[in-house]
Amino acid sequence: MTASTDKKKGPIRWGAVIPALLFCGLISLYAHFWLDGHLRQTMIWTGEYFYGAEINISSVNSSFLNGKLRITGIQITDKDKPERNLVSLGDITFKLDVAELLKAKFIVDTGEIKNIQWHSQRKRPGKVYPKDQSQNPRLKAIENTALEVAQENLEGNALGNVANVLAGNDIKTELKDIKSELKTEKKIKELEADLKNKETYYDNKLKELKKTANLKELNNEIKSYKWNKRDPIGSLSKANKLIQKTSSTYKTYEREIRRLRDDIKNLDKEVKNIDQWIEEDMNNLQQMAGVPSLDPEKIALSLFGKAFGANVTTLRKYSEIAKEYMPPPKSERPQETLVPRKRGEGETITFEKVGENPKLWIKKILVSSQANQSKYSGDLEGVITDITNSPRITGKPISFSLKGDFPNQKLFALDLNGNLNHHKKEASQDFQLAVGSFPFPEKKLSKSKDLTLKLLEQPGSLNLQGKKKDDLIQVTLSSSLKDPSFSVDSPKKLVKEIVTNSLSSMREVTMSASAQGKWEELKWKFRSNLAKELASGLKKEMSNQLKKAEQDLKNKLQAKIGPLKEKYKGQVDKLKNKLKSQLKAEEEKIKRESKEALNKIKGQQKDSVKKNTDKIKNKAKKFLKKLF
Amino acid sequence: MTLILKQIFNLLKLLNSDTGLTSLSAGISLGFILGMSPLLSLQGILIILIAFFFRVQLGAMFVSSFFFAFIAFVFDPLFHSVGLSLLQNESLVPLWTKLFNMPLIPLTLFNNSIVMGAGLVSLILSPFVFILSRILIQKYRDTVVARFKDTKVWKFIKATSLYKWYYKYDSLYG
């Protein structure tokens, strides 16, 4: 039944041409009318899935033949403030290279991003999706482990007890309380007790020295020494040996005496220590009596620690996000094994080569924005270059540079530069942000009942720099406020006056912060000149009061410690003189005895030599006479 | 969907008829290549177009494609190792690099180990599949269909007016 129809048909199915053309026509119609809409929906869905909050896109226009992609009205909801956008981009245009598209490569020579606005108001609040559905657990952990130190509410506590001191606590009252705590007093008593031990020690040493057993022995040897006529050479060498022994024994004694004298000198050192202790006591008393003591790090932390910590945490978060999309170094990639893979996965190998284009390369994106009525719009110009999936193929870093002002937000001379150096063997990232002027928010420095001190909102400037290489990051921030204004309030007129006057001379407040090390174990440093300046200002204002207090302290110390010190010094001097005279007498005695012994033996030696010489001479004379 | 269902009915009809042996075998053979490929790539679209414009039994192609896709995962380790050894072969790397940087060729996803392995293996085996399916269909017609046609049940059905009505309808509109 079908055999007759089959025989008429050839190998080509001509009847399929019309359906195929129809199909192509439908595809064209789809591309023309619906593709852009579906692309828009896909972009929104993908963006929301990864970001976790509502994203709006007004329109998407694509043209395969012209290689053009234009996206307008992108609004990304701020997750913390859904009634605002985190960022909104007015117009994004990309011109793709069509020839490269046929090679499945996305090459953009120049792209443009226009009308960027931060924190612009939304017509209606954006949806924020539950974190669990959209957020990577690792990122969630990073967000939750925000810098502990930065989370502390240090506002209002940075000035410690300065206010209490200024509030008029009487210095004399403080002094009464500290009388019994003097360190010097305690130390002198200890020294007095020790001095008795030292006296006994030196007495024993002298006795030991007096036990001149060796010298006596030597004297006996010298006394028993006699010239042997029969052995003159032996007698001579014995005499020499005795002379040497006498000299060395004397030297030994002399050395011992010198050592004792050095020991005695230490007694003077201890007397000098008393002066040092008095000085320490004086400093302690001054501090306790209310000389302002401010912690510069604590003040710097209260000024901008929270903001800096939060920024570093944000940097870490984005670094982790970026890491997910960057291929790990070859050494960290898993070993290739022949383990069965899921259907359709396999392994995709790219055969890119230098000189050819990589899969994705956006050579240049021009960023521009002009300030309008919106509070969050700004005049911005910049360029982002060489965004690619294979920086080693392009041999260039991914760089960005943005400059501009946000006049409505009082942000001026903003300059952001950065490089993602993944084209080198050792990848690194760095950025620099300079803001010429920005509104530094009001900060409470003290809110005790005695003093309310605020650093008022005013323009500041900042420099933020960051570097990351391997696992090590380094972020530094420096900021300054020229001619700072403060608000001082106190129920006590004097306190208000002192603090106001001490702050009025301050010309600049500087702050610096740094975080260095691995993400998990960052070392933080915060510095500000505010503490130093405030302390010096307060000191200046309080100098008269302090000078009087210092004099009072000195007098009190003199009255208390002076007699004790003099008494101890007298005891030491007495012991020293006694020891010195004893040592001198001993030294002279030993010197004399040694001299006598030496003379004696030298005399004996001389006589014997003379006698023998004379004897030999006479014998020689007699012999010569007989001969002639 | 209607087109696919019609093609499947045609497949059953052709299987049980005496004609269309080549188009059936070609359909099974192309379905084999299509089913073994893990992703819809440029060569997949090319095969569909070939099947569409040439007189290949589409029902046979879709059914065999579905069948082979269902069992293809078993051969994935083999495809992966074959594809990987080809892609990593030092002497072939310049060729791959050139192909990778040519227009349209990267759209075939040849640089994926399973696509390469499955493509190569299925291309080599497709003539054998074509011949084998021809033999098996012929054998099926000679044994199963011929024996079924001799049964009393088939003769009874053939004698009913409903069958005659269907036969008339099929010869006019089928």
XYZ file of N, CA and C in Angstrom, chain A residues 219-346:
384
model
N 107.213 34.280 104.223
C 108.201 34.884 105.144
C 109.102 33.817 105.765
N 108.481 32.724 106.185
C 109.263 31.623 106.774
C 110.272 31.084 105.776
N 109.810 30.944 104.549
C 110.703 30.445 103.485
C 111.885 31.389 103.292
N 111.585 32.705 103.303
C 112.645 33.708 103.098
C 113.652 33.649 104.264
N 113.057 33.530 105.515
C 113.935 33.466 106.696
C 114.858 32.242 106.627
N 114.310 31.131 106.205
C 115.097 29.881 106.184
C 116.063 29.819 104.990
N 115.935 30.771 104.092
C 116.807 30.738 102.905
C 118.236 31.108 103.279
N 119.189 30.269 102.863
C 120.613 30.553 103.080
C 121.385 30.222 101.827
N 122.425 31.022 101.613
C 123.248 30.836 100.414
C 124.103 29.585 100.561
N 124.058 28.697 99.656
C 124.859 27.475 99.685
C 126.124 27.708 98.872
N 127.257 27.675 99.627
C 128.534 27.982 98.954
C 128.861 26.942 97.884
N 128.516 25.730 98.223
C 128.865 24.658 97.288
C 127.979 24.661 96.024
N 126.762 25.197 96.189
C 125.855 25.200 95.020
C 125.355 26.618 94.751
N 126.210 27.468 94.251
C 125.805 28.875 94.052
C 124.708 29.037 92.988
N 124.796 28.221 91.960
C 123.764 28.378 90.896
C 122.387 27.995 91.412
N 122.333 26.898 92.179
C 121.055 26.451 92.780
C 120.504 27.488 93.726
N 121.405 28.101 94.539
C 120.971 29.116 95.503
C 120.407 30.330 94.774
N 121.078 30.677 93.668
C 120.659 31.843 92.895
C 119.247 31.646 92.294
N 119.056 30.459 91.739
C 117.726 30.204 91.130
C 116.634 30.148 92.193
N 116.967 29.614 93.378
C 115.990 29.558 94.473
C 115.597 30.972 94.909
N 116.640 31.839 94.978
C 116.384 33.234 95.368
C 115.448 33.886 94.345
N 115.721 33.646 93.073
C 114.848 34.229 92.019
C 113.411 33.739 92.149
N 113.284 32.444 92.424
C 111.939 31.879 92.587
C 111.199 32.546 93.735
N 111.910 32.784 94.840
C 111.283 33.423 96.006
C 110.851 34.848 95.680
N 111.671 35.520 94.889
C 111.323 36.906 94.501
C 110.033 36.905 93.679
N 109.965 35.974 92.736
C 108.767 35.879 91.874
C 107.515 35.549 92.681
N 107.694 34.615 93.631
C 106.557 34.190 94.460
C 106.042 35.355 95.303
N 106.984 36.121 95.836
C 106.614 37.271 96.665
C 105.815 38.277 95.828
N 106.299 38.549 94.602
C 105.607 39.529 93.734
C 104.195 39.064 93.384
N 104.100 37.769 93.031
C 102.766 37.284 92.637
C 101.804 37.280 93.821
N 102.310 36.905 95.015
C 101.437 36.915 96.203
C 100.946 38.328 96.477
N 101.798 39.275 96.318
C 101.412 40.666 96.553
C 100.314 41.086 95.556
N 100.540 40.682 94.309
C 99.547 41.044 93.268
C 98.169 40.447 93.562
N 98.188 39.200 94.055
C 96.916 38.540 94.398
C 96.175 39.324 95.469
N 96.883 39.725 96.487
C 96.264 40.498 97.561
C 95.713 41.819 97.039
N 96.539 42.436 96.191
C 96.139 43.730 95.650
C 94.824 43.606 94.856
N 94.719 42.500 94.102
C 93.523 42.250 93.309
C 92.277 42.064 94.198
N 92.487 41.320 95.275
C 91.376 41.079 96.212
C 90.880 42.396 96.817
N 91.877 43.235 97.157
C 91.522 44.531 97.776
C 90.738 45.383 96.766
N 91.178 45.336 95.492
C 90.486 46.116 94.462
C 89.025 45.644 94.299
N 88.877 44.335 94.371
C 87.533 43.768 94.228
C 86.603 44.238 95.362
N 87.159 44.238 96.527
C 86.370 44.699 97.672
C 85.989 46.170 97.527
N 86.937 46.956 97.011
C 86.647 48.385 96.822
C 85.498 48.581 95.808
N 85.535 47.746 94.731
C 84.445 47.834 93.725
C 83.104 47.488 94.343
N 83.160 46.470 95.195
C 81.943 46.052 95.908
C 81.378 47.200 96.729
N 82.296 47.888 97.371
C 81.868 48.993 98.243
C 81.208 50.108 97.414
N 81.698 50.232 96.159
C 81.106 51.263 95.289
C 79.607 51.024 95.046
N 79.197 49.725 95.027
C 77.778 49.396 94.815
C 76.872 50.016 95.862
N 77.470 50.246 97.046
C 76.669 50.887 98.093
C 76.221 52.267 97.633
N 77.091 52.940 96.858
C 76.721 54.260 96.328
C 75.596 54.148 95.306
N 75.687 53.047 94.500
C 74.656 52.858 93.465
C 73.278 52.766 94.091
N 73.198 52.030 95.185
C 71.904 51.865 95.843
C 71.355 53.184 96.363
N 72.301 54.038 96.775
C 71.853 55.368 97.219
C 71.278 56.128 96.021
N 71.966 55.943 94.850
C 71.468 56.634 93.653
C 70.094 56.090 93.230
N 69.886 54.765 93.435
C 68.586 54.160 93.099
C 67.446 54.850 93.837
N 67.758 55.291 95.044
C 66.704 55.941 95.846
C 66.151 57.150 95.083
N 67.062 57.893 94.418
C 66.610 59.070 93.651
C 65.676 58.652 92.509
N 66.045 57.528 91.885
C 65.204 57.024 90.775
C 63.807 56.644 91.270
N 63.805 55.946 92.428
C 62.507 55.521 92.982
C 61.655 56.732 93.353
N 62.334 57.739 93.853
C 61.581 58.961 94.215
C 60.928 59.529 92.951
N 61.696 59.506 91.838
C 61.163 60.029 90.567
C 59.947 59.204 90.106
N 60.089 57.881 90.225
C 58.967 57.009 89.832
C 57.739 57.288 90.689
N 57.985 57.435 91.985
C 56.885 57.734 92.894
C 56.196 59.022 92.498
N 57.030 59.954 92.094
C 56.514 61.266 91.700
C 55.598 61.123 90.481
N 56.057 60.348 89.483
C 55.251 60.136 88.267
C 53.932 59.448 88.576
N 54.052 58.409 89.416
C 52.826 57.677 89.776
C 51.827 58.584 90.467
N 52.374 59.385 91.365
C 51.485 60.272 92.109
C 50.832 61.292 91.188
N 51.625 61.746 90.205
C 51.070 62.714 89.252
C 49.911 62.100 88.468
N 50.132 60.864 88.034
C 49.070 60.180 87.273
C 47.826 59.993 88.121
N 48.088 59.538 89.354
C 46.934 59.288 90.236
C 46.231 60.581 90.607
N 47.012 61.639 90.584
C 46.405 62.915 90.956
C 45.639 63.544 89.810
N 45.760 62.963 88.602
C 44.854 63.406 87.547
C 45.475 64.005 86.316
N 46.711 63.773 86.037
C 47.246 64.220 84.748
C 46.563 63.365 83.672
N 45.943 63.981 82.681
C 45.158 63.185 81.719
C 45.997 62.118 81.022
N 45.452 60.931 80.965
C 46.122 59.845 80.247
C 45.138 59.288 79.222
N 45.416 59.443 77.927
C 44.480 59.018 76.880
C 45.091 57.932 76.019
N 44.267 56.995 75.620
C 44.749 55.889 74.785
C 44.500 56.243 73.310
N 45.568 56.532 72.550
C 45.385 56.979 71.164
C 44.676 55.928 70.306
N 44.997 54.645 70.537
C 44.406 53.585 69.722
C 42.897 53.502 69.953
N 42.516 53.655 71.246
C 41.100 53.559 71.585
C 40.319 54.710 70.949
N 40.938 55.876 70.963
C 40.265 57.034 70.373
C 40.140 56.844 68.864
N 41.228 56.385 68.204
C 41.192 56.149 66.751
C 40.133 55.111 66.417
N 40.049 54.086 67.265
C 39.079 53.005 67.045
C 37.653 53.539 67.149
N 37.434 54.403 68.122
C 36.084 54.939 68.300
C 35.703 55.862 67.152
N 36.713 56.496 66.553
C 36.422 57.437 65.468
C 36.010 56.714 64.184
N 36.759 55.698 63.817
C 36.451 55.084 62.511
C 36.735 53.591 62.459
N 36.945 52.979 63.613
C 37.252 51.545 63.650
C 36.144 50.695 63.068
N 34.903 51.038 63.415
C 33.767 50.243 62.972
C 33.636 50.300 61.449
N 33.753 51.520 60.923
C 33.621 51.696 59.466
C 34.759 50.999 58.732
N 35.983 51.133 59.245
C 37.130 50.511 58.581
C 37.019 48.986 58.616
N 36.633 48.473 59.796
C 36.476 47.021 59.942
C 35.426 46.480 58.989
N 34.309 47.218 58.888
C 33.230 46.774 57.992
C 33.702 46.788 56.541
N 34.503 47.801 56.184
C 35.008 47.873 54.804
C 35.954 46.727 54.488
N 36.793 46.397 55.453
C 37.733 45.282 55.226
C 36.953 43.978 55.084
N 35.896 43.834 55.900
C 35.057 42.636 55.807
C 34.404 42.561 54.423
N 33.927 43.709 53.926
C 33.320 43.744 52.591
C 34.348 43.351 51.533
N 35.564 43.874 51.679
C 36.635 43.532 50.729
C 36.865 42.028 50.702
N 36.849 41.445 51.898
C 37.072 40.003 51.990
C 35.958 39.248 51.272
N 34.729 39.731 51.499
C 33.574 39.068 50.896
C 33.689 39.074 49.379
N 33.999 40.262 48.820
C 34.087 40.332 47.361
C 35.289 39.562 46.837
N 36.340 39.518 47.661
C 37.507 38.740 47.260
C 37.144 37.255 47.142
N 36.313 36.803 48.120
C 35.877 35.395 48.096
C 34.976 35.129 46.883
N 34.089 36.116 46.580
C 33.213 35.954 45.414
C 34.064 35.852 44.155
N 35.054 36.761 44.056
C 35.915 36.776 42.861
C 36.680 35.464 42.737
N 37.100 34.938 43.911
C 37.893 33.702 43.910
C 37.108 32.535 43.288
N 35.780 32.569 43.539
C 34.938 31.484 43.014
C 34.934 31.449 41.492
N 35.111 32.642 40.900
C 35.054 32.707 39.442
C 36.438 32.708 38.793
N 37.459 32.636 39.604
C 38.818 32.627 39.049
C 39.384 31.222 39.138
N 40.080 30.791 38.089
C 40.646 29.449 38.164
C 41.778 29.408 39.185
N 41.836 28.335 39.995
C 42.921 28.253 40.965
C 44.255 28.009 40.256
N 45.392 28.301 40.928
C 46.668 28.023 40.291
C 46.783 26.526 39.951
N 47.604 26.217 38.938
C 47.702 24.826 38.477
C 48.071 23.868 39.596
N 48.948 24.382 40.517
C 49.407 23.515 41.608
C 48.258 23.124 42.528
N 47.204 23.982 42.604
C 46.085 23.710 43.513
C 44.958 22.937 42.832
N 45.074 22.733 41.503
C 44.001 22.014 40.816
C 44.077 20.516 41.134
N 42.926 19.871 41.217
C 42.959 18.442 41.550
C 43.670 17.614 40.474
N 44.273 16.539 40.926
C 44.980 15.640 40.003
C 43.995 15.024 39.016
N 44.450 14.873 37.772
C 43.571 14.278 36.769
C 43.493 12.763 36.980
N 42.268 12.259 37.111
C 42.090 10.823 37.285
C 41.026 10.331 36.305
N 41.024 9.031 36.079
C 40.051 8.468 35.147
C 38.803 7.973 35.880
N 38.327 8.819 36.787
C 37.121 8.476 37.541
C 35.918 8.761 36.634
N 34.936 7.836 36.565
C 33.775 8.089 35.709
C 33.091 9.415 36.066
N 32.764 10.181 35.061
C 32.133 11.483 35.283
C 30.653 11.436 34.972
N 29.971 12.455 35.461
C 28.549 12.554 35.173
C 28.370 12.767 33.677
N 27.252 12.298 33.161
C 26.965 12.440 31.738
C 27.002 13.925 31.333
N 27.708 14.185 30.265
C 27.719 15.540 29.724
C 28.733 16.467 30.367
N 29.426 16.022 31.391
C 30.369 16.931 32.049
C 31.733 16.902 31.376
N 32.371 15.755 31.398
C 33.670 15.600 30.740
C 34.698 16.603 31.216
